[in-house]
Short mmCIF file of C-alpha atoms in Angstrom, two decimals:
data_model
loop_
_atom_site.label_atom_id
_atom_site.label_comp_id
_atom_site.label_asym_id
_atom_site.label_seq_id
_atom_site.Cartn_x
_atom_site.Cartn_y
_atom_site.Cartn_z
CA UNK V 1 47.12 46.90 -86.90
CA UNK V 2 43.37 47.03 -86.55
CA UNK V 3 43.38 47.41 -82.81
CA UNK V 4 46.57 49.43 -82.67
CA UNK V 5 45.45 51.81 -85.38
CA UNK V 6 42.06 52.20 -83.77
CA UNK V 7 43.77 53.23 -80.54
CA UNK V 8 46.09 55.53 -82.39
CA UNK V 9 43.35 57.23 -84.34
CA UNK V 10 41.57 57.87 -81.06
CA UNK V 11 44.77 58.91 -79.27
CA UNK V 12 45.92 61.12 -82.07
CA UNK V 13 42.55 62.69 -81.79
CA UNK V 14 42.86 63.17 -78.06
CA UNK V 15 43.74 66.20 -80.00
CA UNK V 16 40.65 67.72 -78.46
CA UNK V 17 37.57 67.59 -80.50
CA UNK V 18 34.71 69.93 -80.78
CA UNK V 19 31.22 68.88 -81.53
CA UNK V 20 27.92 67.41 -80.65
CA UNK V 21 24.45 68.36 -79.81
CA UNK V 22 21.40 69.12 -81.92
CA UNK V 23 22.07 71.95 -84.37
CA UNK V 24 24.51 72.93 -87.18
CA UNK V 25 27.83 74.52 -88.48
CA UNK V 26 29.09 76.28 -91.73
CA UNK V 27 30.05 75.34 -95.30
CA UNK V 28 32.18 75.69 -98.48
CA UNK V 29 33.03 74.17 -101.97
CA UNK V 30 34.46 71.41 -104.46
CA UNK V 31 37.84 69.18 -104.88
CA UNK V 32 41.17 67.54 -106.52
CA UNK V 33 43.19 64.18 -107.32
CA UNK V 34 44.25 60.60 -106.40
CA UNK V 35 46.66 58.91 -103.97
CA UNK V 36 48.44 62.13 -102.96
CA UNK V 37 46.89 65.45 -103.93
CA UNK V 38 47.86 68.96 -103.00
CA UNK V 39 45.54 71.77 -103.93
CA UNK V 40 46.33 75.43 -104.00
CA UNK V 41 44.15 78.15 -102.62
CA UNK V 42 41.40 79.76 -104.55
CA UNK V 43 41.45 82.65 -102.12
CA UNK V 44 44.29 85.09 -102.74
CA UNK V 45 46.50 85.57 -99.74
CA UNK V 46 45.30 82.22 -98.38
CA UNK V 47 42.67 83.70 -96.09
CA UNK V 48 40.39 81.09 -94.60
CA UNK V 49 36.68 81.50 -94.99
CA UNK V 50 36.10 79.44 -91.87
CA UNK V 51 34.00 81.12 -89.24
CA UNK V 52 32.66 83.80 -91.59
CA UNK V 53 29.43 83.98 -93.53
CA UNK V 54 29.55 82.13 -96.84
CA UNK V 55 29.09 84.29 -99.91
CA UNK V 56 26.78 81.80 -101.62
CA UNK V 57 23.05 81.74 -101.29
CA UNK V 58 21.50 78.84 -99.44
CA UNK V 59 20.24 76.56 -102.21
CA UNK V 60 16.74 75.19 -102.37
CA UNK V 61 16.96 71.43 -101.99
CA UNK V 62 14.65 68.44 -102.00
CA UNK V 63 16.85 66.47 -99.63
CA UNK V 64 18.11 66.52 -96.04
CA UNK V 65 21.49 65.75 -94.50
CA UNK V 66 21.85 64.10 -91.09
CA UNK V 67 24.81 65.02 -88.89
CA UNK V 68 25.83 62.94 -85.88
CA UNK V 69 28.43 64.54 -83.58
CA UNK V 70 29.68 64.30 -80.02
CA UNK V 71 27.85 66.28 -77.35
CA UNK V 72 28.89 69.86 -76.56
CA UNK V 73 30.40 68.76 -73.25
CA UNK V 74 32.72 66.32 -75.03
CA UNK V 75 33.69 68.24 -78.15
CA UNK V 76 32.52 71.83 -78.29
CA UNK V 77 34.20 72.85 -81.55
CA UNK V 78 32.56 70.03 -83.46
CA UNK V 79 29.19 70.69 -81.86
CA UNK V 80 29.35 74.43 -82.56
CA UNK V 81 30.28 73.78 -86.18
CA UNK V 82 27.25 71.54 -86.58
CA UNK V 83 25.08 74.20 -84.92
CA UNK V 84 26.32 76.79 -87.41
CA UNK V 85 25.57 74.54 -90.37
CA UNK V 86 22.10 73.96 -88.99
CA UNK V 87 21.58 77.68 -88.55
CA UNK V 88 22.69 78.35 -92.11
CA UNK V 89 20.73 75.65 -93.90
CA UNK V 90 17.76 75.27 -91.58
CA UNK V 91 15.56 72.21 -92.03
CA UNK V 92 17.90 70.75 -94.64
CA UNK V 93 20.13 69.73 -91.71
CA UNK V 94 19.15 67.31 -88.95
CA UNK V 95 21.68 67.36 -86.10
CA UNK V 96 21.82 64.53 -83.56
CA UNK V 97 24.48 63.49 -81.05
CA UNK V 98 26.23 60.29 -80.10
CA UNK V 99 25.55 59.05 -76.57
CA UNK V 100 28.22 60.27 -74.13
CA UNK V 101 29.24 56.67 -73.44
CA UNK V 102 29.25 55.62 -77.08
CA UNK V 103 31.49 52.59 -76.59
CA UNK V 104 29.00 50.96 -74.22
CA UNK V 105 25.86 52.35 -75.86
CA UNK V 106 26.30 51.27 -79.44
CA UNK V 107 22.67 50.21 -79.75
CA UNK V 108 21.71 53.81 -79.07
CA UNK V 109 23.96 54.97 -81.90
CA UNK V 110 22.38 52.42 -84.24
CA UNK V 111 18.92 53.63 -83.18
CA UNK V 112 19.79 57.28 -83.85
CA UNK V 113 21.19 56.46 -87.30
CA UNK V 114 18.14 54.40 -88.22
CA UNK V 115 15.84 57.20 -87.09
CA UNK V 116 17.63 59.53 -89.50
CA UNK V 117 17.37 56.98 -92.30
CA UNK V 118 13.65 56.57 -91.62
CA UNK V 119 13.10 60.01 -93.14
CA UNK V 120 12.92 59.38 -96.91
CA UNK V 121 14.25 62.89 -97.58
CA UNK V 122 17.55 62.16 -95.80
CA UNK V 123 20.08 61.44 -98.55
CA UNK V 124 23.34 61.65 -96.58
CA UNK V 125 24.50 60.98 -93.02
CA UNK V 126 27.74 62.44 -91.64
CA UNK V 127 29.27 61.00 -88.45
CA UNK V 128 32.02 63.20 -86.98
CA UNK V 129 33.66 62.20 -84.70
CA UNK V 130 32.73 58.63 -85.75
CA UNK V 131 32.55 56.94 -82.35
CA UNK V 132 32.48 53.22 -81.56
CA UNK V 133 29.32 51.77 -83.05
CA UNK V 134 29.38 53.96 -86.16
CA UNK V 135 30.25 51.08 -88.49
CA UNK V 136 27.44 48.90 -87.12
CA UNK V 137 25.02 51.80 -87.42
CA UNK V 138 26.04 52.43 -91.02
CA UNK V 139 25.65 48.76 -91.87
CA UNK V 140 22.09 48.83 -90.54
CA UNK V 141 21.34 52.00 -92.48
CA UNK V 142 22.81 50.45 -95.63
CA UNK V 143 20.46 47.45 -95.31
CA UNK V 144 17.41 49.72 -95.32
CA UNK V 145 18.61 52.68 -97.39
CA UNK V 146 21.45 51.81 -99.80
CA UNK V 147 20.90 55.18 -101.51
CA UNK V 148 22.15 57.20 -98.51
CA UNK V 149 25.69 58.62 -98.70
CA UNK V 150 27.57 57.67 -95.52
CA UNK V 151 30.54 59.79 -94.36
CA UNK V 152 32.71 59.09 -91.29
CA UNK V 153 35.16 61.66 -89.93
CA UNK V 154 37.89 60.97 -87.34
CA UNK V 155 36.87 57.33 -86.73
CA UNK V 156 37.47 55.44 -83.50
CA UNK V 157 37.15 52.07 -85.23
CA UNK V 158 39.80 50.28 -87.27
CA UNK V 159 40.18 51.12 -90.99
CA UNK V 160 39.07 47.64 -92.08
CA UNK V 161 35.85 47.98 -90.11
CA UNK V 162 34.87 51.59 -90.81
CA UNK V 163 35.96 51.59 -94.47
CA UNK V 164 33.77 48.56 -95.16
CA UNK V 165 30.73 50.36 -93.74
CA UNK V 166 31.17 53.99 -94.87
CA UNK V 167 31.32 55.41 -98.38
CA UNK V 168 34.04 57.84 -97.35
CA UNK V 169 36.23 58.09 -94.24
CA UNK V 170 38.47 61.06 -93.41
CA UNK V 171 40.98 61.88 -90.69
CA UNK V 172 43.86 64.31 -90.06
CA UNK V 173 47.12 63.15 -91.62
CA UNK V 174 48.83 62.44 -88.30
CA UNK V 175 51.99 60.92 -89.78
CA UNK V 176 52.72 63.77 -92.19
CA UNK V 177 51.90 66.33 -89.52
CA UNK V 178 55.41 65.64 -88.23
CA UNK V 179 56.91 67.09 -91.39
CA UNK V 180 54.49 70.03 -91.26
CA UNK V 181 55.41 70.88 -87.65
CA UNK V 182 59.14 70.92 -88.46
CA UNK V 183 58.56 73.10 -91.52
CA UNK V 184 56.38 75.48 -89.49
CA UNK V 185 59.01 75.67 -86.74
CA UNK V 186 61.69 76.58 -89.28
CA UNK V 187 59.43 79.20 -90.85
CA UNK V 188 58.97 80.77 -87.39
CA UNK V 189 62.71 80.98 -86.81
CA UNK V 190 63.28 77.95 -84.59
CA UNK V 191 66.73 76.46 -84.21
CA UNK V 192 65.60 73.58 -81.95
CA UNK V 193 62.44 71.45 -81.81
CA UNK V 194 61.42 69.65 -78.61
CA UNK V 195 59.01 66.72 -78.99
CA UNK V 196 57.25 65.69 -75.76
CA UNK V 197 55.62 62.29 -75.39
CA UNK V 198 55.73 59.19 -73.17
CA UNK V 199 56.18 55.43 -73.76
CA UNK V 200 52.49 54.56 -74.12
CA UNK V 201 52.03 57.06 -76.93
CA UNK V 202 55.33 56.19 -78.53
CA UNK V 203 54.21 52.58 -78.89
CA UNK V 204 51.49 53.68 -81.32
CA UNK V 205 52.33 53.49 -85.04
CA UNK V 206 50.92 56.86 -86.11
CA UNK V 207 52.64 58.69 -83.26
CA UNK V 208 55.90 56.94 -84.13
CA UNK V 209 55.53 57.94 -87.79
CA UNK V 210 54.79 61.57 -86.89
CA UNK V 211 57.81 61.65 -84.56
CA UNK V 212 60.15 60.10 -87.15
CA UNK V 213 58.95 62.41 -89.91
CA UNK V 214 59.42 65.43 -87.65
CA UNK V 215 62.93 64.34 -86.71
CA UNK V 216 63.90 63.64 -90.32
CA UNK V 217 62.62 67.01 -91.52
CA UNK V 218 64.42 68.79 -88.67
CA UNK V 219 67.67 67.13 -89.70
CA UNK V 220 67.06 68.11 -93.32
CA UNK V 221 66.39 71.74 -92.32
CA UNK V 222 69.34 71.91 -89.94
CA UNK V 223 67.25 72.09 -86.75
CA UNK V 224 68.28 70.35 -83.55
CA UNK V 225 65.69 67.71 -82.55
CA UNK V 226 65.22 66.91 -78.85
CA UNK V 227 63.12 64.09 -77.38
CA UNK V 228 61.38 65.07 -74.16
CA UNK V 229 59.52 62.60 -71.95
CA UNK V 230 56.69 63.82 -69.74
CA UNK V 231 54.68 61.79 -67.23
CA UNK V 232 51.84 59.80 -68.78
CA UNK V 233 48.50 61.43 -67.83
CA UNK V 234 47.07 57.91 -67.50
CA UNK V 235 49.63 57.02 -64.80
CA UNK V 236 48.84 57.04 -61.09
CA UNK V 237 50.01 60.67 -60.81
CA UNK V 238 47.39 61.68 -63.37
CA UNK V 239 47.13 64.63 -65.69
CA UNK V 240 48.15 67.10 -62.98
CA UNK V 241 51.66 65.62 -62.94
CA UNK V 242 51.88 65.88 -66.73
CA UNK V 243 50.82 69.50 -66.71
CA UNK V 244 53.16 70.46 -63.87
CA UNK V 245 56.09 68.80 -65.58
CA UNK V 246 55.44 70.67 -68.85
CA UNK V 247 55.08 74.00 -67.01
CA UNK V 248 58.44 73.45 -65.33
CA UNK V 249 60.36 71.80 -68.16
CA UNK V 250 59.60 74.24 -70.98
CA UNK V 251 61.50 77.07 -69.21
CA UNK V 252 64.39 74.66 -68.55
CA UNK V 253 64.57 73.78 -72.23
CA UNK V 254 64.43 77.44 -73.21
CA UNK V 255 67.27 78.20 -70.82
CA UNK V 256 69.27 75.35 -72.33
CA UNK V 257 68.53 75.87 -76.03
CA UNK V 258 67.40 79.50 -76.24
CA UNK V 259 64.14 81.28 -76.98
CA UNK V 260 64.15 80.04 -80.59
CA UNK V 261 63.05 76.62 -79.36
CA UNK V 262 59.82 75.16 -80.71
CA UNK V 263 57.68 72.78 -78.66
CA UNK V 264 55.28 70.00 -79.68
CA UNK V 265 53.44 67.42 -77.59
CA UNK V 266 51.47 64.28 -78.48
CA UNK V 267 48.86 64.50 -75.72
CA UNK V 268 45.88 66.80 -75.11
CA UNK V 269 46.83 67.28 -71.46
CA UNK V 270 50.20 68.74 -72.44
CA UNK V 271 48.86 71.44 -74.71
CA UNK V 272 47.48 74.18 -72.49
CA UNK V 273 50.42 74.23 -70.03
CA UNK V 274 52.84 74.03 -72.98
CA UNK V 275 51.20 76.95 -74.75
CA UNK V 276 51.19 78.96 -71.51
CA UNK V 277 54.83 78.18 -70.70
CA UNK V 278 55.95 78.96 -74.25
CA UNK V 279 54.10 82.28 -74.14
CA UNK V 280 55.71 83.24 -70.86
CA UNK V 281 59.18 82.18 -72.04
CA UNK V 282 58.89 83.86 -75.44
CA UNK V 283 59.56 80.57 -77.26
CA UNK V 284 57.79 78.99 -80.26
CA UNK V 285 54.61 76.88 -80.45
CA UNK V 286 54.23 75.81 -84.11
CA UNK V 287 50.84 74.22 -83.57
CA UNK V 288 49.00 72.01 -81.08
CA UNK V 289 48.56 68.31 -81.84
CA UNK V 290 45.01 69.35 -82.76
CA UNK V 291 45.90 72.44 -84.80
CA UNK V 292 42.82 74.47 -83.88
CA UNK V 293 42.60 78.03 -82.55
CA UNK V 294 39.92 76.78 -80.17
CA UNK V 295 42.31 74.28 -78.60
CA UNK V 296 44.77 75.13 -75.79
CA UNK V 297 45.02 78.82 -76.73
CA UNK V 298 41.98 80.24 -74.87
CA UNK V 299 42.92 78.74 -71.49
CA UNK V 300 46.66 79.25 -71.90
CA UNK V 301 46.38 82.89 -72.95
CA UNK V 302 43.46 83.82 -70.69
CA UNK V 303 41.03 84.53 -73.53
CA UNK V 304 37.39 84.76 -72.48
CA UNK V 305 34.99 83.85 -75.28
CA UNK V 306 31.58 85.52 -75.05
CA UNK V 307 28.56 83.44 -75.95
CA UNK V 308 27.99 85.29 -79.20
CA UNK V 309 31.52 84.39 -80.37
CA UNK V 310 31.44 80.67 -79.55
CA UNK V 311 32.80 78.87 -82.61
CA UNK V 312 33.84 82.15 -84.27
CA UNK V 313 37.20 81.38 -85.92
CA UNK V 314 38.02 84.95 -86.96
CA UNK V 315 37.30 86.28 -83.47
CA UNK V 316 39.53 83.66 -81.86
CA UNK V 317 42.39 84.27 -84.29
CA UNK V 318 42.18 88.01 -83.63
CA UNK V 319 42.19 87.50 -79.86
CA UNK V 320 45.22 85.17 -79.98
CA UNK V 321 47.11 87.53 -82.28
CA UNK V 322 46.40 90.46 -79.96
CA UNK V 323 47.72 88.54 -76.95
CA UNK V 324 50.86 87.54 -78.83
CA UNK V 325 51.45 91.12 -79.98
CA UNK V 326 51.28 92.30 -76.36
CA UNK V 327 54.16 89.93 -75.56
CA UNK V 328 56.19 90.70 -78.72
CA UNK V 329 55.43 87.19 -79.96
CA UNK V 330 53.67 87.88 -83.24
CA UNK V 331 54.36 84.96 -85.59
CA UNK V 332 55.66 82.71 -82.79
CA UNK V 333 52.57 80.50 -82.56
CA UNK V 334 50.54 78.79 -85.25
CA UNK V 335 47.57 76.60 -86.15
CA UNK V 336 45.53 75.57 -89.18
CA UNK V 337 43.63 78.36 -90.93
CA UNK V 338 40.43 76.38 -90.43
CA UNK V 339 40.14 74.41 -87.17
CA UNK V 340 40.11 70.69 -87.80
CA UNK V 341 36.57 69.80 -86.75
CA UNK V 342 35.10 73.05 -88.05
CA UNK V 343 36.64 72.22 -91.42
CA UNK V 344 35.60 68.58 -91.32
CA UNK V 345 31.94 69.36 -90.52
CA UNK V 346 31.61 72.18 -93.04
CA UNK V 347 33.40 70.39 -95.85
CA UNK V 348 31.55 67.10 -95.27
CA UNK V 349 28.24 68.95 -95.53
CA UNK V 350 29.32 70.67 -98.75
CA UNK V 351 30.55 67.34 -100.14
CA UNK V 352 27.21 65.69 -99.29
CA UNK V 353 25.24 68.57 -100.82
CA UNK V 354 27.24 68.43 -104.03
CA UNK V 355 26.77 64.68 -104.25
CA UNK V 356 23.04 64.94 -103.65
CA UNK V 357 22.81 67.68 -106.27
CA UNK V 358 24.59 65.44 -108.81
CA UNK V 359 27.76 67.57 -109.06
CA UNK V 360 29.78 64.33 -108.95
CA UNK V 361 28.85 60.66 -108.84
CA UNK V 362 31.72 58.70 -107.24
CA UNK V 363 30.96 58.36 -103.53
CA UNK V 364 34.66 58.67 -102.62
CA UNK V 365 35.82 61.36 -105.04
CA UNK V 366 39.25 62.62 -103.97
CA UNK V 367 39.40 65.44 -106.52
CA UNK V 368 36.13 66.98 -105.40
CA UNK V 369 36.90 66.35 -101.73
CA UNK V 370 40.28 68.10 -101.97
CA UNK V 371 38.90 71.11 -103.76
CA UNK V 372 36.22 71.60 -101.11
CA UNK V 373 38.77 71.45 -98.30
CA UNK V 374 41.20 73.75 -100.13
CA UNK V 375 38.53 76.35 -100.78
CA UNK V 376 37.35 76.29 -97.20
CA UNK V 377 40.85 76.52 -95.72
CA UNK V 378 42.12 79.13 -98.15
CA UNK V 379 44.43 76.71 -99.95
CA UNK V 380 47.43 74.48 -99.38
CA UNK V 381 45.38 71.53 -98.16
CA UNK V 382 47.01 68.17 -98.79
CA UNK V 383 44.86 65.07 -99.18
CA UNK V 384 46.09 61.52 -99.74
CA UNK V 385 44.76 58.00 -99.51
CA UNK V 386 45.44 56.44 -96.11
CA UNK V 387 48.10 53.72 -96.09
CA UNK V 388 48.36 51.34 -93.15
CA UNK V 389 51.76 51.98 -91.62
CA UNK V 390 52.37 48.35 -90.65
CA UNK V 391 50.84 46.37 -93.50
CA UNK V 392 51.15 48.88 -96.33
CA UNK V 393 47.49 48.29 -97.21
CA UNK V 394 45.74 51.29 -98.75
CA UNK V 395 42.07 52.21 -98.46
CA UNK V 396 40.68 54.00 -101.50
CA UNK V 397 37.81 55.48 -99.51
CA UNK V 398 39.90 56.69 -96.55
CA UNK V 399 41.41 60.17 -97.05
CA UNK V 400 43.85 61.85 -94.66
CA UNK V 401 44.09 65.63 -94.56
CA UNK V 402 46.69 68.27 -93.70
CA UNK V 403 45.19 71.75 -93.33
CA UNK V 404 46.70 75.09 -94.29
CA UNK V 405 49.22 76.29 -91.70
CA UNK V 406 49.11 79.92 -90.55
CA UNK V 407 51.10 81.95 -88.03
CA UNK V 408 49.19 83.89 -85.41
#
């Protein structure tokens, strides 16, 4: 499972990330319970605070927090979120980036982490997305600075490896996203759900679990479930063949099953053409595999994002909603209220700040973690302990998250 799950975590996160560079993001508040915890919103109406100015004053602190993300070219959302946090908290935040070729430059990652730990004021290090080499880097930091809180978001390494090195690991709840997609599709008026994938992806345990959960929930809700197979973007024909197939097949499916057909795909390369084809056909797009408003929507809907609105969640939601309204498709597309990596960066920073300020003492505190995510997302965030699909092994310091679903 180690290798398979590592691949799956990475593949499931082909979701499109958003990160990296040398600056910061935004932040929020506290958390909830054990093994499976669902927390309600503290914001009436479930409005997300993501992308807007926080109402709290920036606290004076005698500590610093290091953030290690992908570069802007590899994961813009993540990078912009870290920039915003840096802008908000100033010198309290130190933002560094993983090397672009992290898998083959793990010594560089170790070096960067140790440079952060060399500053005695650094009391927490957050790695998101936690690339190959993160566990080794954290082990080296732990040898020199056992006091530092180590957080790893969306890891590329196996649970056994990363959970042994980090104090807390977190990742989207890929398996239970299947249930969430089916529920969202039903809420949007779908009568049919089409699930696109290909054999390579459907050999991965988390993708299988998401598919099976989606199918089971569709059957429970009385929705027709249809398996669609697109070309693998890693095949000789490449991503262009995948995209062309999706562009051509979505209208065929709509003709066959009607406009109240919802579409979901397991691969990043499927998302933009799927969103575009759904928009043009007047069908339903419950959410991308990476349920972020920054993902697939801008390119598919022709939304230009000015420099001063990069990473602005509210702006992007408004632009998407306006485009949908023009096509009489209000409520026919959806996402999470807070984009995945924006939420992960902001909430990890708040979690680290609260820990450093002594608000809680357990390094992997699910109750506090859940409350922070729920407050940031506007409620309805589900958090549970990760359970290995094949072995049944659970990891008490590995939390998986489902964000708050919204229609656009």
